[in-house]
Short mmCIF file of C-alpha atoms and ligand atoms in Angstrom, two decimals:
data_model
loop_
_atom_site.label_atom_id
_atom_site.label_comp_id
_atom_site.label_asym_id
_atom_site.label_seq_id
_atom_site.Cartn_x
_atom_site.Cartn_y
_atom_site.Cartn_z
CA MET O 1 97.60 -3.62 29.47
CA ASP O 2 94.53 -5.85 29.26
CA LYS O 3 91.24 -4.24 30.17
CA VAL O 4 88.97 -6.17 32.50
CA LEU O 5 85.39 -5.13 31.87
CA ILE O 6 83.28 -4.54 34.94
CA PHE O 7 79.70 -5.76 34.63
CA ASP O 8 77.47 -4.51 37.41
CA THR O 9 74.45 -6.63 38.30
CA THR O 10 73.42 -4.81 41.48
CA LEU O 11 70.11 -3.88 39.88
CA ARG O 12 69.41 -7.49 38.83
CA ASP O 13 71.14 -10.19 40.93
CA GLY O 14 71.51 -7.72 43.82
CA GLU O 15 68.04 -6.29 43.70
CA GLN O 16 66.39 -9.72 43.54
CA SER O 17 67.71 -10.70 46.98
CA PRO O 18 65.50 -10.30 50.06
CA GLY O 19 65.50 -6.83 51.63
CA PHE O 20 67.26 -5.13 48.72
CA SER O 21 64.42 -4.06 46.48
CA LEU O 22 64.49 -0.54 45.07
CA THR O 23 61.81 1.76 43.69
CA SER O 24 61.93 2.66 39.99
CA ASP O 25 63.23 6.16 40.76
CA GLN O 26 65.97 4.74 42.98
CA LYS O 27 66.99 2.32 40.21
CA ILE O 28 67.39 5.19 37.74
CA GLU O 29 69.37 7.29 40.18
CA PHE O 30 71.56 4.33 41.06
CA ALA O 31 72.17 3.54 37.37
CA HIS O 32 73.37 7.14 36.86
CA GLN O 33 75.72 6.64 39.82
CA LEU O 34 77.03 3.43 38.21
CA ALA O 35 77.78 5.50 35.11
CA ARG O 36 79.81 7.91 37.27
CA LEU O 37 81.59 4.89 38.77
CA ASN O 38 82.37 4.10 35.14
CA VAL O 39 81.42 0.43 35.08
CA ASP O 40 81.34 -0.96 31.54
CA VAL O 41 78.05 -2.85 31.62
CA ILE O 42 74.90 -2.24 33.66
CA GLU O 43 72.49 -5.15 34.05
CA ALA O 44 69.42 -3.11 34.82
CA GLY O 45 66.94 -5.86 35.73
CA PHE O 46 64.92 -8.83 34.51
CA PRO O 47 62.32 -7.26 32.19
CA ALA O 48 60.18 -10.39 31.77
CA ALA O 49 59.77 -10.63 35.56
CA SER O 50 57.24 -7.79 35.87
CA PRO O 51 55.94 -4.70 34.03
CA ASP O 52 57.68 -2.60 36.66
CA ASP O 53 61.03 -4.23 35.98
CA PHE O 54 60.48 -3.79 32.27
CA ALA O 55 59.75 -0.08 32.70
CA ALA O 56 62.83 0.49 34.89
CA VAL O 57 65.14 -1.34 32.47
CA GLN O 58 63.71 0.61 29.54
CA ARG O 59 64.11 3.93 31.32
CA ILE O 60 67.71 3.15 32.24
CA ALA O 61 68.36 2.07 28.64
CA ARG O 62 66.96 5.38 27.39
CA GLU O 63 68.59 7.70 29.94
CA VAL O 64 71.99 6.26 30.83
CA LYS O 65 74.46 7.01 28.08
CA GLY O 66 77.91 5.71 27.37
CA ARG O 67 77.50 2.30 29.05
CA ILE O 68 76.37 -1.05 27.70
CA ILE O 69 72.87 -1.64 29.05
CA THR O 70 71.50 -5.13 29.41
CA GLY O 71 68.98 -7.17 31.34
CA LEU O 72 68.51 -10.86 31.92
CA ALA O 73 66.40 -13.27 29.88
CA ARG O 74 65.83 -17.00 30.33
CA ALA O 75 66.67 -18.86 27.13
CA VAL O 76 63.06 -18.83 25.99
CA PRO O 77 61.67 -16.78 23.08
CA GLU O 78 59.32 -14.59 25.08
CA ASP O 79 62.01 -13.49 27.59
CA VAL O 80 64.49 -12.71 24.82
CA ASP O 81 61.88 -10.68 22.92
CA ILE O 82 60.78 -8.76 26.01
CA LEU O 83 64.38 -8.01 26.95
CA TRP O 84 65.12 -6.71 23.48
CA ASP O 85 62.02 -4.49 23.64
CA ALA O 86 63.31 -2.98 26.89
CA VAL O 87 66.95 -2.39 25.89
CA LYS O 88 66.75 -1.58 22.20
CA VAL O 89 66.53 2.16 22.95
CA ALA O 90 69.98 2.09 24.58
CA GLU O 91 73.03 3.60 22.91
CA ASN O 92 74.77 0.24 23.39
CA PRO O 93 72.26 -2.54 24.07
CA ARG O 94 73.17 -6.11 24.98
CA ILE O 95 70.99 -9.21 25.29
CA HIS O 96 72.00 -11.54 28.13
CA THR O 97 70.41 -14.97 28.11
CA PHE O 98 71.09 -18.08 30.19
CA ILE O 99 70.32 -21.75 30.67
CA SER O 100 71.70 -24.31 33.11
CA THR O 101 74.36 -26.77 32.03
CA SER O 102 74.74 -28.88 35.19
CA ASP O 103 73.11 -32.29 35.34
CA ILE O 104 71.84 -31.38 38.80
CA HIS O 105 69.82 -28.49 37.37
CA LEU O 106 68.87 -30.16 34.11
CA GLU O 107 67.62 -33.37 35.71
CA LYS O 108 66.20 -32.16 38.99
CA GLN O 109 64.83 -28.75 38.05
CA PHE O 110 64.32 -28.24 34.32
CA ARG O 111 63.80 -31.84 33.21
CA LEU O 112 65.88 -31.33 30.08
CA THR O 113 68.48 -33.58 28.52
CA ARG O 114 71.93 -32.14 27.85
CA GLU O 115 71.15 -32.15 24.12
CA GLN O 116 67.86 -30.27 24.63
CA ALA O 117 69.54 -27.63 26.79
CA LYS O 118 72.29 -27.14 24.22
CA GLU O 119 69.78 -26.81 21.36
CA GLN O 120 67.74 -24.29 23.37
CA ALA O 121 70.85 -22.26 24.11
CA ILE O 122 71.87 -22.22 20.43
CA ALA O 123 68.38 -21.27 19.30
CA MET O 124 68.03 -18.41 21.79
CA VAL O 125 71.49 -17.01 21.11
CA ALA O 126 70.64 -17.06 17.39
CA ARG O 127 67.31 -15.36 18.09
CA ALA O 128 69.06 -12.68 20.17
CA LYS O 129 71.65 -12.22 17.45
CA GLY O 130 68.84 -11.44 15.01
CA TYR O 131 68.09 -8.39 17.18
CA CYS O 132 71.43 -7.29 18.52
CA SER O 133 75.11 -7.75 17.70
CA ASP O 134 76.10 -7.85 21.39
CA VAL O 135 74.89 -11.13 22.94
CA GLU O 136 75.98 -12.62 26.25
CA PHE O 137 75.28 -16.23 27.13
CA SER O 138 75.58 -17.66 30.65
CA PRO O 139 75.80 -21.38 31.34
CA MET O 140 74.14 -21.38 34.77
CA ASP O 141 75.70 -23.63 37.42
CA ALA O 142 78.68 -24.00 35.07
CA THR O 143 81.07 -24.93 37.87
CA ARG O 144 79.02 -28.01 38.81
CA SER O 145 78.66 -29.04 35.16
CA ASP O 146 80.55 -31.74 33.36
CA TRP O 147 83.47 -29.78 31.87
CA ASP O 148 83.42 -31.62 28.52
CA TYR O 149 79.76 -30.80 28.07
CA LEU O 150 80.26 -27.22 29.24
CA TYR O 151 83.01 -26.59 26.68
CA GLU O 152 80.80 -28.16 24.00
CA VAL O 153 77.95 -25.74 24.82
CA ILE O 154 80.34 -22.78 24.86
CA GLU O 155 81.68 -23.74 21.42
CA ALA O 156 78.15 -24.05 20.04
CA VAL O 157 76.83 -20.73 21.36
CA ILE O 158 79.89 -18.81 20.16
CA GLN O 159 79.29 -20.26 16.73
CA ALA O 160 75.65 -19.16 17.04
CA GLY O 161 76.79 -15.60 17.65
CA ALA O 162 77.43 -15.10 21.37
CA THR O 163 80.07 -12.41 21.92
CA THR O 164 80.44 -12.87 25.69
CA ILE O 165 80.40 -16.18 27.56
CA ASN O 166 79.73 -15.73 31.24
CA ILE O 167 80.81 -18.72 33.30
CA ALA O 168 78.66 -18.75 36.40
CA ASP O 169 79.56 -20.19 39.78
CA THR O 170 75.88 -19.97 40.63
CA VAL O 171 76.08 -21.60 44.05
CA GLY O 172 79.52 -20.35 45.13
CA TYR O 173 80.96 -23.84 45.04
CA VAL O 174 84.21 -23.64 43.12
CA MET O 175 87.73 -23.16 44.57
CA PRO O 176 90.08 -20.50 43.14
CA ASP O 177 92.67 -22.91 41.64
CA GLU O 178 89.96 -25.12 40.24
CA PHE O 179 88.18 -22.14 38.68
CA GLY O 180 91.45 -20.93 37.14
CA GLU O 181 91.82 -24.35 35.55
CA LEU O 182 88.25 -24.35 34.26
CA ILE O 183 88.70 -20.88 32.72
CA SER O 184 92.08 -21.51 31.14
CA GLY O 185 90.67 -24.76 29.75
CA VAL O 186 88.36 -22.71 27.52
CA TRP O 187 91.25 -21.81 25.18
CA GLY O 188 92.43 -25.39 24.97
CA ARG O 189 89.00 -26.90 24.46
CA VAL O 190 86.89 -24.34 22.59
CA THR O 191 88.21 -23.63 19.12
CA SER O 192 86.18 -20.40 18.69
CA ALA O 193 87.19 -19.08 22.13
CA ASP O 194 88.97 -16.08 20.62
CA LYS O 195 85.71 -14.81 19.10
CA ALA O 196 84.18 -14.09 22.53
CA THR O 197 85.03 -12.34 25.76
CA ILE O 198 85.15 -14.75 28.68
CA SER O 199 83.33 -13.43 31.71
CA VAL O 200 82.82 -14.80 35.22
CA HIS O 201 79.96 -14.49 37.67
CA CYS O 202 80.76 -15.70 41.18
CA HIS O 203 78.61 -16.11 44.27
CA ASP O 204 79.95 -15.91 47.79
CA ASP O 205 78.49 -18.94 49.56
CA LEU O 206 81.94 -20.01 50.76
CA GLY O 207 83.29 -16.46 50.95
CA LEU O 208 85.37 -16.98 47.80
CA ALA O 209 83.60 -14.86 45.20
CA THR O 210 86.33 -12.21 45.01
CA ALA O 211 89.16 -14.77 45.12
CA ASN O 212 87.50 -16.82 42.40
CA SER O 213 86.96 -13.76 40.19
CA LEU O 214 90.63 -12.77 40.56
CA ALA O 215 91.82 -16.31 39.80
CA ALA O 216 89.65 -16.22 36.68
CA ILE O 217 91.24 -12.95 35.54
CA LYS O 218 94.69 -14.52 35.87
CA ALA O 219 93.40 -17.46 33.81
CA GLY O 220 92.13 -15.24 30.98
CA ALA O 221 88.68 -13.88 31.91
CA ARG O 222 88.24 -10.30 30.72
CA GLN O 223 84.86 -9.46 32.24
CA VAL O 224 83.90 -9.78 35.89
CA GLU O 225 80.33 -9.58 37.10
CA GLY O 226 79.42 -8.52 40.59
CA CYS O 227 77.48 -6.18 42.82
CA VAL O 228 78.23 -3.08 44.84
CA ASN O 229 78.65 -3.97 48.54
CA GLY O 230 78.71 -7.63 47.45
CA ILE O 231 74.92 -7.92 47.63
CA GLY O 232 73.07 -10.62 45.70
CA GLU O 233 71.34 -13.98 46.00
CA ARG O 234 71.98 -15.75 49.33
CA ALA O 235 75.51 -14.80 50.48
CA GLY O 236 75.79 -12.34 47.61
CA ASN O 237 77.83 -11.86 44.46
CA ALA O 238 81.46 -10.90 44.05
CA SER O 239 81.88 -7.47 45.57
CA LEU O 240 82.85 -5.15 42.72
CA GLU O 241 84.78 -2.78 44.95
CA GLU O 242 86.90 -5.67 46.23
CA VAL O 243 87.76 -6.91 42.75
CA VAL O 244 88.59 -3.42 41.49
CA MET O 245 90.70 -2.47 44.50
CA ALA O 246 92.56 -5.79 44.51
CA LEU O 247 93.62 -5.03 40.93
CA ASN O 248 94.52 -1.43 41.84
CA VAL O 249 96.32 -2.05 45.13
CA ARG O 250 98.21 -5.14 43.88
CA ARG O 251 99.33 -3.72 40.54
CA ASP O 252 102.61 -5.50 41.16
CA PHE O 253 100.81 -8.87 41.13
CA PHE O 254 98.16 -8.01 38.50
CA SER O 255 100.49 -5.91 36.37
CA ARG O 256 98.79 -6.72 33.05
CA TYR O 257 95.25 -5.84 34.05
CA GLU O 258 93.27 -2.68 34.58
CA THR O 259 89.63 -1.64 34.84
CA GLY O 260 88.07 1.64 33.77
CA VAL O 261 86.40 2.11 37.17
CA ASN O 262 86.67 5.52 38.78
CA ALA O 263 87.57 4.20 42.22
CA ARG O 264 86.84 7.53 43.96
CA GLU O 265 83.15 6.88 43.23
CA ILE O 266 83.20 3.57 45.14
CA TRP O 267 82.29 5.07 48.49
CA PRO O 268 79.48 7.36 47.21
CA THR O 269 78.04 4.38 45.30
CA SER O 270 78.17 2.13 48.34
CA GLU O 271 76.55 4.81 50.50
CA MET O 272 73.79 5.42 47.97
CA LEU O 273 72.95 1.72 47.82
CA ALA O 274 72.93 1.37 51.60
CA SER O 275 70.67 4.38 52.01
CA PHE O 276 68.26 3.32 49.23
CA THR O 277 67.89 -0.24 50.53
CA GLY O 278 68.07 0.65 54.22
CA GLN O 279 70.59 -2.20 54.54
CA GLY O 280 73.82 -1.08 56.12
CA VAL O 281 77.10 -2.67 55.15
CA GLN O 282 78.66 -5.02 57.73
CA PRO O 283 81.17 -2.90 59.70
CA ASN O 284 84.18 -5.07 58.86
CA LYS O 285 83.37 -5.34 55.14
CA ALA O 286 86.48 -4.81 53.01
CA ILE O 287 86.79 -1.36 51.36
CA VAL O 288 83.35 0.00 52.29
CA GLY O 289 82.69 -1.20 55.85
CA ARG O 290 82.62 1.39 58.62
CA ASN O 291 85.76 -0.13 60.18
CA ALA O 292 87.71 -0.65 56.96
CA PHE O 293 89.85 2.42 57.68
CA ALA O 294 89.33 2.68 61.45
CA HIS O 295 91.97 1.86 64.06
CA GLU O 296 91.38 1.24 67.73
CA SER O 297 94.26 -0.77 69.14
CA GLY O 298 97.03 1.28 70.70
CA ILE O 299 99.82 -0.24 68.64
CA HIS O 300 97.94 0.30 65.37
CA GLN O 301 96.98 3.87 66.29
CA ASP O 302 100.57 4.64 67.18
CA GLY O 303 101.68 3.22 63.83
CA VAL O 304 99.21 5.10 61.64
CA LEU O 305 99.90 8.34 63.52
CA LYS O 306 103.56 7.94 62.58
CA ASP O 307 102.93 6.75 59.02
CA LYS O 308 99.68 5.34 57.64
CA ILE O 309 101.54 2.81 55.52
CA THR O 310 102.18 0.80 58.71
CA TYR O 311 98.59 -0.48 58.82
CA GLU O 312 96.83 0.77 55.66
CA ILE O 313 97.35 -0.72 52.20
CA MET O 314 95.29 1.98 50.50
CA LYS O 315 94.14 5.49 51.37
CA PRO O 316 90.49 6.16 52.19
CA ASP O 317 90.62 8.88 49.55
CA ASP O 318 91.49 6.26 46.90
CA VAL O 319 87.90 5.04 47.19
CA GLY O 320 86.40 8.47 47.88
CA ARG O 321 86.07 8.01 51.65
CA PRO O 322 86.68 10.62 54.30
CA GLU O 323 89.85 10.43 56.42
CA THR O 324 91.06 7.46 58.45
CA ARG O 325 89.28 7.25 61.79
CA LEU O 326 90.95 6.64 65.10
CA ILE O 327 88.40 4.95 67.32
CA MET O 328 88.92 5.94 70.91
CA GLY O 329 88.12 2.95 73.09
CA LYS O 330 89.57 0.69 75.72
CA HIS O 331 92.30 -0.56 73.37
CA SER O 332 93.59 2.92 72.53
CA GLY O 333 96.97 4.12 73.72
CA ARG O 334 98.40 7.40 75.02
CA HIS O 335 99.74 8.49 71.65
CA ALA O 336 96.24 8.52 70.14
CA LEU O 337 94.77 10.21 73.23
CA ARG O 338 97.33 13.03 73.00
CA VAL O 339 96.55 13.51 69.31
CA GLU O 340 92.78 13.49 69.80
CA LEU O 341 93.03 15.93 72.72
CA ALA O 342 95.25 18.22 70.65
CA LYS O 343 92.54 18.23 67.95
CA LEU O 344 90.10 19.45 70.61
CA GLY O 345 92.51 22.25 71.59
CA PHE O 346 94.19 20.69 74.65
CA ALA O 347 97.85 21.46 74.02
CA VAL O 348 100.44 18.85 75.00
CA GLY O 349 102.06 19.80 78.31
CA SER O 350 99.10 21.87 79.47
CA TYR O 351 97.48 18.98 81.34
CA ASP O 352 98.41 15.85 83.25
CA LEU O 353 98.49 13.16 80.54
CA LEU O 354 98.79 10.26 82.98
CA ASP O 355 95.73 11.44 84.84
CA ALA O 356 93.81 12.04 81.59
CA PHE O 357 94.78 8.59 80.31
CA ARG O 358 93.71 6.87 83.53
CA ARG O 359 90.32 8.64 83.47
CA PHE O 360 89.97 7.91 79.75
CA LYS O 361 90.51 4.17 80.38
CA ASP O 362 87.90 4.20 83.16
CA VAL O 363 85.35 5.70 80.78
CA ALA O 364 86.45 3.40 77.91
CA ASP O 365 85.89 0.35 80.10
CA THR O 366 82.24 1.27 80.45
CA LYS O 367 81.59 2.33 76.82
CA LYS O 368 82.22 0.78 73.42
CA GLU O 369 83.53 4.04 71.99
CA VAL O 370 84.66 7.27 73.64
CA PHE O 371 83.41 10.31 71.75
CA GLU O 372 84.47 13.95 71.60
CA GLU O 373 82.00 14.99 74.30
CA ASP O 374 83.35 12.24 76.62
CA LEU O 375 86.89 13.55 76.09
CA ARG O 376 85.78 17.08 76.94
CA ALA O 377 84.12 15.83 80.13
CA ILE O 378 87.27 13.89 81.04
CA MET O 379 89.36 17.03 80.54
CA GLN O 380 87.06 19.02 82.82
CA ASP O 381 87.70 16.43 85.54
CA VAL O 382 91.44 16.53 84.83
CA ALA O 383 91.44 20.32 85.12
CA GLY O 384 89.44 20.17 88.39
CA ALA O 385 91.87 17.60 89.85
CA SER O 386 95.00 19.51 88.92
CA ILE O 387 93.59 22.72 90.46
CA GLY O 388 92.83 20.69 93.62
CA ASN O 389 96.37 19.25 93.70
CA GLY O 390 97.99 22.51 92.79
CA GLN O 391 100.16 20.64 90.24
CA ALA O 392 100.19 19.64 86.57
CA ARG O 393 102.35 16.78 85.35
CA GLU O 394 104.48 17.06 82.21
CA ALA O 395 103.03 15.16 79.18
CA ALA O 396 105.23 12.54 77.46
CA PRO O 397 106.60 13.69 74.08
CA VAL O 398 104.43 12.86 71.07
CA GLY O 399 105.65 9.74 69.30
CA ALA O 400 106.85 7.79 72.36
CA PRO O 401 104.42 4.90 72.80
CA ASP O 402 104.25 3.55 76.30
CA GLN O 403 104.29 -0.11 77.37
CA ARG O 404 100.51 -0.25 77.40
CA ASP O 405 100.42 0.75 73.72
CA ARG O 406 102.52 -2.30 72.99
CA LEU O 407 100.28 -4.59 74.97
CA THR O 408 97.22 -3.97 72.79
CA PRO O 409 98.04 -5.06 69.23
O1 LIG U 1 74.12 -16.92 39.40
C1 LIG U 1 73.84 -17.12 38.21
O2 LIG U 1 74.03 -18.19 37.64
C2 LIG U 1 73.22 -16.01 37.49
C3 LIG U 1 73.13 -16.19 36.01
C4 LIG U 1 71.74 -16.09 35.56
C5 LIG U 1 74.08 -15.29 35.31
O3 LIG U 1 72.86 -15.02 38.07
ZN1 LIG U 2 73.94 -14.88 40.03
#
């Protein structure tokens, strides 16, 4: 098996996006949670950005054991020195430095020639290497760079001592096949490629960050960077939980690869981040969204009540979540209603199911979701009506979906 290292940048790329800032204490607590999640590398911040960031990175470096701790530094001497000062107390420190390689960035933003950028990258990797054996270099905007030049820079920085090369799709521009080609090209075009781990860092501007990261793994990348809940600049970074669970759930397809992530900590980590930032996860977000294991349509509810495998490709427990939820609403069928009523103590056969179902649909039409207290109120009405009629109708046997179940896929 090949291990794919998981590099978490929630506290750097994630934290720098609007609305996601954390206090120093929250950063420390979250870093400890990342250690429980068992990610391999924690990028704890950008120490040159502010004294506060420096202090948080240093504290994480001192307190969080057993992980590689890094931070980000522009490829300039003062950033590299400050970063080293912050992380050198770690059990396993890493220096991560970057410079752009695309002509768009070099010409329009940094006003550097390709040669100048390459020389700066080499010099800063060499400087970092003087401090620390573990050095990561990121060519920023790599996917919009000229590939020949990109491979040339990668060759040069590996020779200068970089041990990880992190190919960044900074603006979420690349397509999965194209990225696979770019990554596999490294071994054909960079003679020292075997001396470094190839990493990828994908943004989600076109919703492809997870797909691109997975394509890169297939093409030879052995480190993936991303953020919990997919947070990060603009549309966010690759969502770590999606990458990890794609590898876990599709072991048949990704049979050679594994991560060390303790997937049962995914949900607690996601919840902690959402509560610290006050930013809830979108309900339909894969793996950690509120609806990711919820079923409302009658046909789906009927299926999961018979066997969850019908509509679930993983168990909530696999990611540390509580049980599958059946959402009782206007799309629900009689099978689910019977089951929910039984959970509340209304035994099958003791009430008129057709009447209960009709009343339930009336309520569901006026509300987005029908809760336990609504069901109890419905059952009071059902009881009142059956006393009035002097009759109670037989309930249909559990497991026999009616026509209406089939009409609401
Ligand atoms: O998106 C990006 O290019 C980055 C690098 C600095 C790694 O965050
Ligand atoms: Zn980024």
